[in-house]
mmCIF file of C-alpha atoms in Angstrom:
data_model
loop_
_atom_site.group_PDB
_atom_site.id
_atom_site.type_symbol
_atom_site.label_atom_id
_atom_site.label_comp_id
_atom_site.label_asym_id
_atom_site.label_seq_id
_atom_site.Cartn_x
_atom_site.Cartn_y
_atom_site.Cartn_z
ATOM 1 C CA MET A 924 33.264 29.049 -25.544
ATOM 2 C CA LEU A 925 36.155 28.759 -28.011
ATOM 3 C CA SER A 926 37.915 31.634 -26.237
ATOM 4 C CA MET A 927 37.647 29.846 -22.888
ATOM 5 C CA ILE A 928 39.012 26.627 -24.382
ATOM 6 C CA GLY A 929 41.917 28.583 -25.866
ATOM 7 C CA LEU A 930 42.619 30.365 -22.574
ATOM 8 C CA LEU A 931 42.652 27.172 -20.516
ATOM 9 C CA GLY A 932 44.465 25.241 -23.267
ATOM 10 C CA GLY A 933 47.121 27.946 -23.561
ATOM 11 C CA LEU A 934 47.699 27.942 -19.809
ATOM 12 C CA VAL A 935 47.940 24.140 -19.612
ATOM 13 C CA LEU A 936 50.268 24.056 -22.615
ATOM 14 C CA LEU A 937 52.490 26.732 -21.047
ATOM 15 C CA ILE A 938 52.810 24.648 -17.873
ATOM 16 C CA ILE A 939 53.603 21.474 -19.836
ATOM 17 C CA LEU A 940 56.197 23.150 -22.057
ATOM 18 C CA THR A 941 57.846 24.808 -19.046
ATOM 19 C CA LEU A 942 58.074 21.504 -17.182
ATOM 20 C CA ARG A 943 59.606 19.929 -20.282
ATOM 21 C CA GLY A 944 62.311 22.575 -20.311
ATOM 22 C CA VAL A 945 61.211 24.533 -23.372
ATOM 23 C CA ASN A 946 62.665 28.043 -23.386
ATOM 24 C CA LEU A 947 60.093 30.530 -22.053
ATOM 25 C CA PHE A 948 60.987 33.059 -24.768
ATOM 26 C CA ILE A 949 59.511 30.508 -27.191
ATOM 27 C CA ALA A 950 56.864 28.778 -25.064
ATOM 28 C CA ALA A 951 55.130 31.892 -23.693
ATOM 29 C CA PRO A 952 54.567 33.681 -27.062
ATOM 30 C CA VAL A 953 53.400 30.421 -28.714
ATOM 31 C CA CYS A 954 50.858 29.787 -25.946
ATOM 32 C CA ALA A 955 49.779 33.432 -26.034
ATOM 33 C CA LEU A 956 49.282 33.114 -29.797
ATOM 34 C CA LEU A 957 46.958 30.160 -29.180
ATOM 35 C CA VAL A 958 44.882 32.334 -26.840
ATOM 36 C CA ALA A 959 44.788 35.137 -29.411
ATOM 37 C CA LEU A 960 43.701 32.871 -32.300
ATOM 38 C CA THR A 961 40.884 31.254 -30.315
ATOM 39 C CA SER A 962 39.730 34.715 -29.167
ATOM 40 C CA ASN A 963 39.488 36.005 -32.753
ATOM 41 C CA MET A 964 42.175 38.579 -32.003
ATOM 42 C CA ALA A 965 44.153 40.276 -34.754
ATOM 43 C CA ILE A 966 47.768 39.126 -34.904
ATOM 44 C CA PHE A 967 49.482 42.239 -36.263
ATOM 45 C CA PRO A 968 48.885 45.901 -35.290
ATOM 46 C CA VAL A 969 47.361 46.966 -38.617
ATOM 47 C CA THR A 970 44.459 48.819 -36.950
ATOM 48 C CA ASP A 971 43.766 50.476 -33.610
ATOM 49 C CA SER A 972 41.974 47.369 -32.365
ATOM 50 C CA VAL A 973 43.407 44.932 -29.822
ATOM 51 C CA ASN A 974 46.040 42.687 -31.397
ATOM 52 C CA PHE A 975 48.403 39.932 -30.286
ATOM 53 C CA ILE A 976 51.736 41.670 -31.005
ATOM 54 C CA SER A 977 50.873 44.913 -29.184
ATOM 55 C CA ALA A 978 49.226 43.199 -26.207
ATOM 56 C CA TYR A 979 52.116 40.777 -25.710
ATOM 57 C CA MET A 980 54.880 43.360 -26.068
ATOM 58 C CA ASP A 981 53.079 45.915 -23.878
ATOM 59 C CA GLY A 982 52.948 43.347 -21.093
ATOM 60 C CA PHE A 983 56.532 42.232 -21.696
ATOM 61 C CA ALA A 984 58.014 45.736 -21.893
ATOM 62 C CA GLY A 985 55.849 47.070 -19.066
ATOM 63 C CA PHE A 986 57.154 44.481 -16.605
ATOM 64 C CA LEU A 987 60.718 44.987 -17.818
ATOM 65 C CA SER A 988 60.614 48.763 -17.312
ATOM 66 C CA ALA A 989 58.932 48.500 -13.900
ATOM 67 C CA TRP A 990 61.196 45.831 -12.373
ATOM 68 C CA PHE A 991 64.569 45.931 -14.156
ATOM 69 C CA PHE A 992 66.499 47.700 -11.404
ATOM 70 C CA MET A 993 65.025 45.456 -8.700
ATOM 71 C CA PHE A 994 66.120 42.346 -10.589
ATOM 72 C CA LEU A 995 69.549 43.809 -11.367
ATOM 73 C CA LEU A 996 70.341 44.947 -7.822
ATOM 74 C CA GLY A 997 68.816 41.817 -6.319
ATOM 75 C CA SER A 998 70.958 39.620 -8.554
ATOM 76 C CA LEU A 999 74.111 41.609 -7.780
ATOM 77 C CA PHE A 1000 73.348 41.510 -4.053
ATOM 78 C CA GLY A 1001 72.965 37.753 -4.111
ATOM 79 C CA LYS A 1002 76.043 37.246 -6.281
ATOM 80 C CA PHE A 1003 78.168 39.474 -4.041
ATOM 81 C CA MET A 1004 76.971 37.522 -0.997
ATOM 82 C CA GLU A 1005 78.051 34.361 -2.788
ATOM 83 C CA ASP A 1006 81.369 35.600 -4.192
ATOM 84 C CA THR A 1007 82.607 37.050 -0.875
ATOM 85 C CA GLY A 1008 81.636 33.874 0.950
ATOM 86 C CA ALA A 1009 79.215 35.827 3.173
ATOM 87 C CA ALA A 1010 76.241 33.626 2.243
ATOM 88 C CA ASP A 1011 78.287 30.485 2.918
ATOM 89 C CA SER A 1012 79.451 31.958 6.211
ATOM 90 C CA VAL A 1013 75.917 32.672 7.440
ATOM 91 C CA ALA A 1014 74.646 29.271 6.296
ATOM 92 C CA SER A 1015 77.643 27.435 7.795
ATOM 93 C CA TYR A 1016 77.138 29.157 11.143
ATOM 94 C CA ILE A 1017 73.476 28.130 11.314
ATOM 95 C CA VAL A 1018 74.184 24.595 10.133
ATOM 96 C CA GLY A 1019 77.099 24.268 12.559
ATOM 97 C CA LYS A 1020 74.998 25.370 15.527
ATOM 98 C CA LEU A 1021 72.172 22.905 14.833
ATOM 99 C CA GLY A 1022 74.310 20.088 13.459
ATOM 100 C CA MET A 1023 73.597 16.627 12.098
ATOM 101 C CA LYS A 1024 70.894 15.818 14.659
ATOM 102 C CA HIS A 1025 68.688 18.521 13.168
ATOM 103 C CA ALA A 1026 69.970 18.333 9.583
ATOM 104 C CA VAL A 1027 66.667 19.173 7.891
ATOM 105 C CA LEU A 1028 65.883 22.057 10.263
ATOM 106 C CA ALA A 1029 69.395 23.477 9.823
ATOM 107 C CA VAL A 1030 69.055 23.578 6.024
ATOM 108 C CA VAL A 1031 65.556 25.094 6.200
ATOM 109 C CA ILE A 1032 66.615 27.870 8.599
ATOM 110 C CA ALA A 1033 69.752 28.674 6.596
ATOM 111 C CA CYS A 1034 67.654 29.070 3.422
ATOM 112 C CA ALA A 1035 64.971 31.061 5.254
ATOM 113 C CA VAL A 1036 67.396 33.597 6.761
ATOM 114 C CA LEU A 1037 69.117 34.271 3.442
ATOM 115 C CA THR A 1038 65.888 34.458 1.419
ATOM 116 C CA TYR A 1039 64.105 36.767 3.867
ATOM 117 C CA GLY A 1040 67.193 38.951 3.841
ATOM 118 C CA GLY A 1041 66.838 39.534 0.106
ATOM 119 C CA VAL A 1042 69.265 37.005 -1.383
ATOM 120 C CA SER A 1043 68.041 35.460 -4.643
ATOM 121 C CA VAL A 1044 66.530 31.985 -4.363
ATOM 122 C CA PHE A 1045 69.018 30.696 -6.937
ATOM 123 C CA ILE A 1046 72.010 32.016 -4.987
ATOM 124 C CA VAL A 1047 70.611 30.519 -1.782
ATOM 125 C CA ALA A 1048 70.245 27.120 -3.437
ATOM 126 C CA PHE A 1049 73.844 27.133 -4.726
ATOM 127 C CA SER A 1050 75.216 28.363 -1.380
ATOM 128 C CA VAL A 1051 73.367 25.942 0.871
ATOM 129 C CA TYR A 1052 73.338 22.846 -1.376
ATOM 130 C CA PRO A 1053 76.908 21.648 -0.614
ATOM 131 C CA MET A 1054 76.246 21.999 3.139
ATOM 132 C CA ALA A 1055 72.890 20.251 2.809
ATOM 133 C CA LEU A 1056 74.594 17.432 0.911
ATOM 134 C CA SER A 1057 77.209 17.049 3.642
ATOM 135 C CA LEU A 1058 74.580 17.060 6.410
ATOM 136 C CA PHE A 1059 72.320 14.566 4.651
ATOM 137 C CA LYS A 1060 75.335 12.322 4.058
ATOM 138 C CA ASP A 1061 76.405 12.418 7.739
ATOM 139 C CA ALA A 1062 72.809 11.808 8.890
ATOM 140 C CA ASN A 1063 72.295 9.126 6.185
ATOM 141 C CA LEU A 1064 69.102 10.766 4.925
ATOM 142 C CA PRO A 1065 67.726 10.098 1.373
ATOM 143 C CA ARG A 1066 69.289 12.699 -0.915
ATOM 144 C CA ARG A 1067 66.119 13.018 -3.012
ATOM 145 C CA PHE A 1068 64.674 15.184 -0.239
ATOM 146 C CA ILE A 1069 67.406 17.828 -0.505
ATOM 147 C CA PRO A 1070 65.569 19.836 -3.235
ATOM 148 C CA ALA A 1071 62.376 19.724 -1.148
ATOM 149 C CA THR A 1072 64.252 20.980 1.918
ATOM 150 C CA LEU A 1073 65.924 23.810 -0.019
ATOM 151 C CA ALA A 1074 62.640 24.837 -1.651
ATOM 152 C CA PHE A 1075 60.718 24.691 1.619
ATOM 153 C CA GLY A 1076 63.159 27.075 3.284
ATOM 154 C CA SER A 1077 63.350 29.417 0.281
ATOM 155 C CA VAL A 1078 60.057 29.766 -1.573
ATOM 156 C CA THR A 1079 57.298 29.229 0.984
ATOM 157 C CA PHE A 1080 56.894 31.083 4.285
ATOM 158 C CA THR A 1081 59.824 33.493 3.754
ATOM 159 C CA MET A 1082 59.111 34.601 0.194
ATOM 160 C CA THR A 1083 55.493 35.560 0.902
ATOM 161 C CA SER A 1084 55.805 36.905 4.468
ATOM 162 C CA ALA A 1085 55.234 40.572 5.316
ATOM 163 C CA GLY A 1086 58.391 42.622 4.874
ATOM 164 C CA SER A 1087 60.073 40.157 2.541
ATOM 165 C CA PRO A 1088 62.176 41.937 -0.130
ATOM 166 C CA GLU A 1089 61.195 39.337 -2.746
ATOM 167 C CA ILE A 1090 59.177 40.808 -5.643
ATOM 168 C CA GLN A 1091 56.155 38.578 -4.907
ATOM 169 C CA ASN A 1092 55.613 40.702 -1.813
ATOM 170 C CA TRP A 1093 56.228 44.038 -3.559
ATOM 171 C CA ILE A 1094 54.220 43.726 -6.782
ATOM 172 C CA PRO A 1095 50.851 44.405 -5.028
ATOM 173 C CA VAL A 1096 52.182 47.678 -3.523
ATOM 174 C CA LYS A 1097 51.663 49.614 -6.762
ATOM 175 C CA TYR A 1098 48.233 48.207 -7.540
ATOM 176 C CA LEU A 1099 46.666 47.961 -4.076
ATOM 177 C CA GLY A 1100 48.259 51.034 -2.533
ATOM 178 C CA THR A 1101 49.451 48.971 0.424
ATOM 179 C CA SER A 1102 52.878 48.501 1.994
ATOM 180 C CA PRO A 1103 55.065 45.377 1.946
ATOM 181 C CA TYR A 1104 54.167 45.019 5.630
ATOM 182 C CA ALA A 1105 50.412 45.074 5.015
ATOM 183 C CA ALA A 1106 48.387 42.683 7.188
ATOM 184 C CA TRP A 1107 51.507 41.498 8.969
ATOM 185 C CA GLU A 1108 49.396 39.897 11.693
ATOM 186 C CA VAL A 1109 47.692 37.614 9.186
ATOM 187 C CA SER A 1110 51.009 37.048 7.417
ATOM 188 C CA LEU A 1111 52.602 35.951 10.690
ATOM 189 C CA VAL A 1112 49.857 33.420 11.361
ATOM 190 C CA VAL A 1113 50.080 32.055 7.810
ATOM 191 C CA ALA A 1114 53.892 31.902 7.934
ATOM 192 C CA VAL A 1115 53.855 29.997 11.227
ATOM 193 C CA PHE A 1116 51.235 27.624 9.840
ATOM 194 C CA MET A 1117 53.182 27.020 6.618
ATOM 195 C CA ALA A 1118 56.467 26.539 8.487
ATOM 196 C CA THR A 1119 55.009 24.202 11.131
ATOM 197 C CA VAL A 1120 52.874 22.018 8.882
ATOM 198 C CA GLY A 1121 55.475 22.006 6.099
ATOM 199 C CA TYR A 1122 58.285 20.966 8.419
ATOM 200 C CA TYR A 1123 56.127 18.256 10.016
ATOM 201 C CA TRP A 1124 55.093 16.922 6.586
ATOM 202 C CA LEU A 1125 58.660 16.993 5.248
ATOM 203 C CA ASN A 1126 59.974 15.096 8.267
ATOM 204 C CA LYS A 1127 57.142 12.588 8.025
ATOM 205 C CA MET A 1128 57.962 11.834 4.380
ATOM 206 C CA ILE A 1129 61.671 11.448 5.157
ATOM 207 C CA LYS A 1130 60.981 9.074 8.072
ATOM 208 C CA LYS A 1131 58.630 7.061 5.869
ATOM 209 C CA ALA A 1132 61.338 6.763 3.207
ATOM 210 C CA ILE A 1133 63.923 5.701 5.803
ATOM 211 C CA ALA A 1134 61.502 3.064 7.150
ATOM 212 C CA LYS A 1135 61.365 1.626 3.615
ATOM 213 C CA GLY A 1136 65.133 1.271 3.600
ATOM 214 C CA GLU A 1137 66.125 4.425 1.721
ATOM 215 C CA CYS A 1138 69.437 6.005 2.648
ATOM 216 C CA PHE A 1139 71.962 8.490 1.318
ATOM 217 C CA GLU A 1140 73.558 7.526 -1.990
ATOM 218 C CA ALA A 1141 76.759 9.338 -2.867
ATOM 219 C CA ARG A 1142 77.661 10.295 -6.451
ATOM 220 C CA GLU A 1143 81.025 10.824 -8.072
ATOM 221 C CA ASP A 1144 80.169 14.384 -9.118
ATOM 222 C CA ASP A 1145 78.992 15.513 -5.675
ATOM 223 C CA PRO A 1146 80.343 19.003 -4.876
ATOM 224 C CA ILE A 1147 82.849 19.271 -2.056
ATOM 225 C CA LEU A 1148 82.764 22.066 0.488
ATOM 226 C CA LEU A 1149 85.707 24.248 -0.526
ATOM 227 C CA GLU A 1150 87.908 25.482 2.266
ATOM 228 C CA ARG A 1151 88.458 29.193 1.787
ATOM 229 C CA LYS A 1152 88.826 32.159 4.074
ATOM 230 C CA ARG A 1153 85.318 33.394 4.768
ATOM 231 C CA PRO A 1154 84.181 36.584 6.471
ATOM 232 C CA HIS A 1155 82.663 36.495 9.937
ATOM 233 C CA PRO A 1156 78.955 35.512 9.847
ATOM 234 C CA ILE A 1157 77.971 38.894 11.311
ATOM 235 C CA THR A 1158 79.364 40.644 8.209
ATOM 236 C CA GLY A 1159 76.962 38.555 6.132
ATOM 237 C CA VAL A 1160 74.002 39.331 8.389
ATOM 238 C CA ILE A 1161 74.546 43.123 8.376
ATOM 239 C CA PRO A 1162 73.753 43.548 4.630
ATOM 240 C CA LEU A 1163 70.587 41.465 5.128
ATOM 241 C CA PHE A 1164 69.476 43.809 7.901
ATOM 242 C CA VAL A 1165 70.366 46.853 5.781
ATOM 243 C CA VAL A 1166 67.951 45.647 3.071
ATOM 244 C CA LEU A 1167 65.162 44.945 5.558
ATOM 245 C CA LEU A 1168 65.584 48.188 7.528
ATOM 246 C CA LEU A 1169 65.778 50.462 4.472
ATOM 247 C CA SER A 1170 62.677 48.874 2.947
ATOM 248 C CA PHE A 1171 60.854 49.245 6.286
ATOM 249 C CA PHE A 1172 61.650 52.931 6.811
ATOM 250 C CA LEU A 1173 61.300 54.053 3.189
ATOM 251 C CA HIS A 1174 58.305 52.127 1.845
ATOM 252 C CA ASP A 1175 55.761 54.772 2.927
ATOM 253 C CA VAL A 1176 57.679 57.570 1.226
ATOM 254 C CA LEU A 1177 59.051 55.851 -1.873
ATOM 255 C CA GLN A 1178 56.511 53.034 -2.310
ATOM 256 C CA GLN A 1179 57.828 50.469 -4.808
ATOM 257 C CA THR A 1180 61.055 52.436 -5.352
ATOM 258 C CA ALA A 1181 62.020 51.730 -1.737
ATOM 259 C CA LEU A 1182 63.053 48.242 -2.812
ATOM 260 C CA ILE A 1183 65.600 49.712 -5.245
ATOM 261 C CA VAL A 1184 67.120 51.840 -2.476
ATOM 262 C CA ALA A 1185 67.077 48.910 -0.030
ATOM 263 C CA LEU A 1186 68.825 46.521 -2.439
ATOM 264 C CA LEU A 1187 71.321 49.222 -3.424
ATOM 265 C CA GLY A 1188 72.056 49.724 0.263
ATOM 266 C CA GLY A 1189 72.606 45.986 0.623
ATOM 267 C CA VAL A 1190 74.977 45.892 -2.362
ATOM 268 C CA LEU A 1191 77.016 48.860 -1.114
ATOM 269 C CA SER A 1192 77.178 47.554 2.458
ATOM 270 C CA ILE A 1193 78.538 44.165 1.415
ATOM 271 C CA VAL A 1194 81.108 45.823 -0.870
ATOM 272 C CA ILE A 1195 82.262 48.101 1.973
ATOM 273 C CA ILE A 1196 82.284 45.438 4.701
ATOM 274 C CA ASN A 1197 83.597 42.432 2.764
ATOM 275 C CA TYR A 1198 85.580 44.007 -0.076
ATOM 276 C CA LYS A 1199 88.766 42.078 0.745
ATOM 277 C CA TYR A 1200 86.892 38.754 0.608
ATOM 278 C CA PHE A 1201 85.824 39.059 -3.033
ATOM 279 C CA TYR A 1202 87.040 36.083 -5.038
ATOM 280 C CA ASN A 1203 86.531 37.789 -8.427
ATOM 281 C CA MET A 1204 84.465 40.972 -8.262
ATOM 282 C CA SER A 1205 84.374 41.696 -12.001
ATOM 283 C CA ALA A 1206 83.234 38.143 -12.763
ATOM 284 C CA ALA A 1207 80.583 38.407 -10.047
ATOM 285 C CA ILE A 1208 79.255 41.600 -11.635
ATOM 286 C CA ASN A 1209 79.153 40.009 -15.093
ATOM 287 C CA VAL A 1210 77.425 36.838 -13.891
ATOM 288 C CA GLY A 1211 75.021 38.805 -11.689
ATOM 289 C CA THR A 1212 74.063 41.127 -14.540
ATOM 290 C CA THR A 1213 73.545 38.251 -16.982
ATOM 291 C CA GLY A 1214 71.521 36.371 -14.391
ATOM 292 C CA ALA A 1215 69.303 39.404 -13.845
ATOM 293 C CA LEU A 1216 68.604 39.724 -17.576
ATOM 294 C CA VAL A 1217 67.726 36.037 -17.906
ATOM 295 C CA ALA A 1218 65.512 36.094 -14.812
ATOM 296 C CA ILE A 1219 63.560 39.230 -15.715
ATOM 297 C CA GLY A 1220 63.354 38.159 -19.374
ATOM 298 C CA ASN A 1221 61.796 34.814 -18.459
ATOM 299 C CA THR A 1222 59.371 36.491 -16.068
ATOM 300 C CA ALA A 1223 58.450 39.180 -18.596
ATOM 301 C CA ALA A 1224 57.803 36.481 -21.222
ATOM 302 C CA VAL A 1225 55.155 34.947 -18.949
ATOM 303 C CA VAL A 1226 53.749 38.392 -18.097
ATOM 304 C CA GLY A 1227 53.322 38.927 -21.839
ATOM 305 C CA PHE A 1228 51.217 35.754 -21.965
ATOM 306 C CA GLY A 1229 49.125 37.155 -19.120
ATOM 307 C CA ALA A 1230 48.671 40.451 -20.967
ATOM 308 C CA VAL A 1231 47.255 38.638 -24.010
ATOM 309 C CA ALA A 1232 45.047 36.460 -21.807
ATOM 310 C CA LYS A 1233 43.763 39.583 -20.045
ATOM 311 C CA VAL A 1234 42.299 41.090 -23.226
ATOM 312 C CA SER A 1235 40.557 37.861 -24.277
ATOM 313 C CA PRO A 1236 36.760 37.583 -23.815
ATOM 314 C CA ALA A 1237 37.245 34.412 -21.738
ATOM 315 C CA PHE A 1238 39.338 36.263 -19.170
ATOM 316 C CA THR A 1239 36.637 38.875 -18.609
ATOM 317 C CA ALA A 1240 34.030 36.145 -18.201
ATOM 318 C CA ALA A 1241 36.241 34.197 -15.777
ATOM 319 C CA VAL A 1242 36.955 37.254 -13.617
ATOM 320 C CA ASP A 1243 33.282 38.166 -13.563
ATOM 321 C CA ALA A 1244 32.352 34.641 -12.455
ATOM 322 C CA MET A 1245 35.014 34.586 -9.726
ATOM 323 C CA THR A 1246 34.150 38.013 -8.328
ATOM 324 C CA HIS A 1247 30.434 37.168 -8.128
ATOM 325 C CA MET A 1248 30.803 33.867 -6.306
ATOM 326 C CA PRO A 1249 28.401 33.515 -3.382
ATOM 327 C CA GLY A 1250 29.834 33.767 0.114
ATOM 328 C CA ASN A 1251 32.961 35.543 1.338
ATOM 329 C CA GLU A 1252 34.609 37.766 -1.292
ATOM 330 C CA LEU A 1253 38.065 36.584 -0.229
ATOM 331 C CA VAL A 1254 37.281 33.112 -1.566
ATOM 332 C CA GLY A 1255 36.536 34.473 -5.016
ATOM 333 C CA ALA A 1256 39.618 36.695 -4.889
ATOM 334 C CA ALA A 1257 41.808 33.725 -4.035
#
């Protein structure tokens, strides 16, 4: 009972600390320590028994070794798309075609295309935000819905759809022996459902806010769309297709490693095609590398928490209860 309280308490505390902005390198180990103490787990590796330090670091280091190159190449790919202006070019083309009348849809599609093509969510947000701000201003829409619009186009139906180069879609490959295109029929139905219902709901909330008198409120520190020479949109789309095609043709042979090859292909293709459009290539490499380390470090910190939780008695009991629920097994799995 105490172990279960510690497991649930540690998870809730981790969520609260994360939302309050506490660094995950501090929050995750502290919450994992709470789980270990309530599970009567040894703290230091003085014996061969399960202990907090070994369990946490095995989870942390295991994730780091398995996914470092994916994070690194993915970060560089996104940063190169940003630095050359290719991401802005693709987003501007989509936004320009749909225009102010369909401001929300334009932002969602721009985010979706870039995310499904393998560009980091963070890069997508920074690339599309100035355009979203300009569109929302012209359409006089409440600016508080801009984050919702960016997130909807980036981290919902595109991130989890079959074939997506995002790691959420590739992690199960190693453990389930499937491909990133597994159950694409179901994925398509779910993606369409998420996109349709999400877009309807988002529009409904915006219209409700407008009916209450909300409108766009400008700020002094609002970013301005910088005028710079950008590459043709097609040169930004080609690297996205390179990532998707390489992952499609190589996933059966290389399994999880196919993502490394695909992202490397994307990085090389954008360097070859848009080399002359780089604003500062060396700075882009430095920022991309640092960003990759921060991103994978934060993720690994949480994975370490999961590794400690996994060896607690409460976790075993919870999994056993979930997998023996009456009815369809998929419900318990979910």
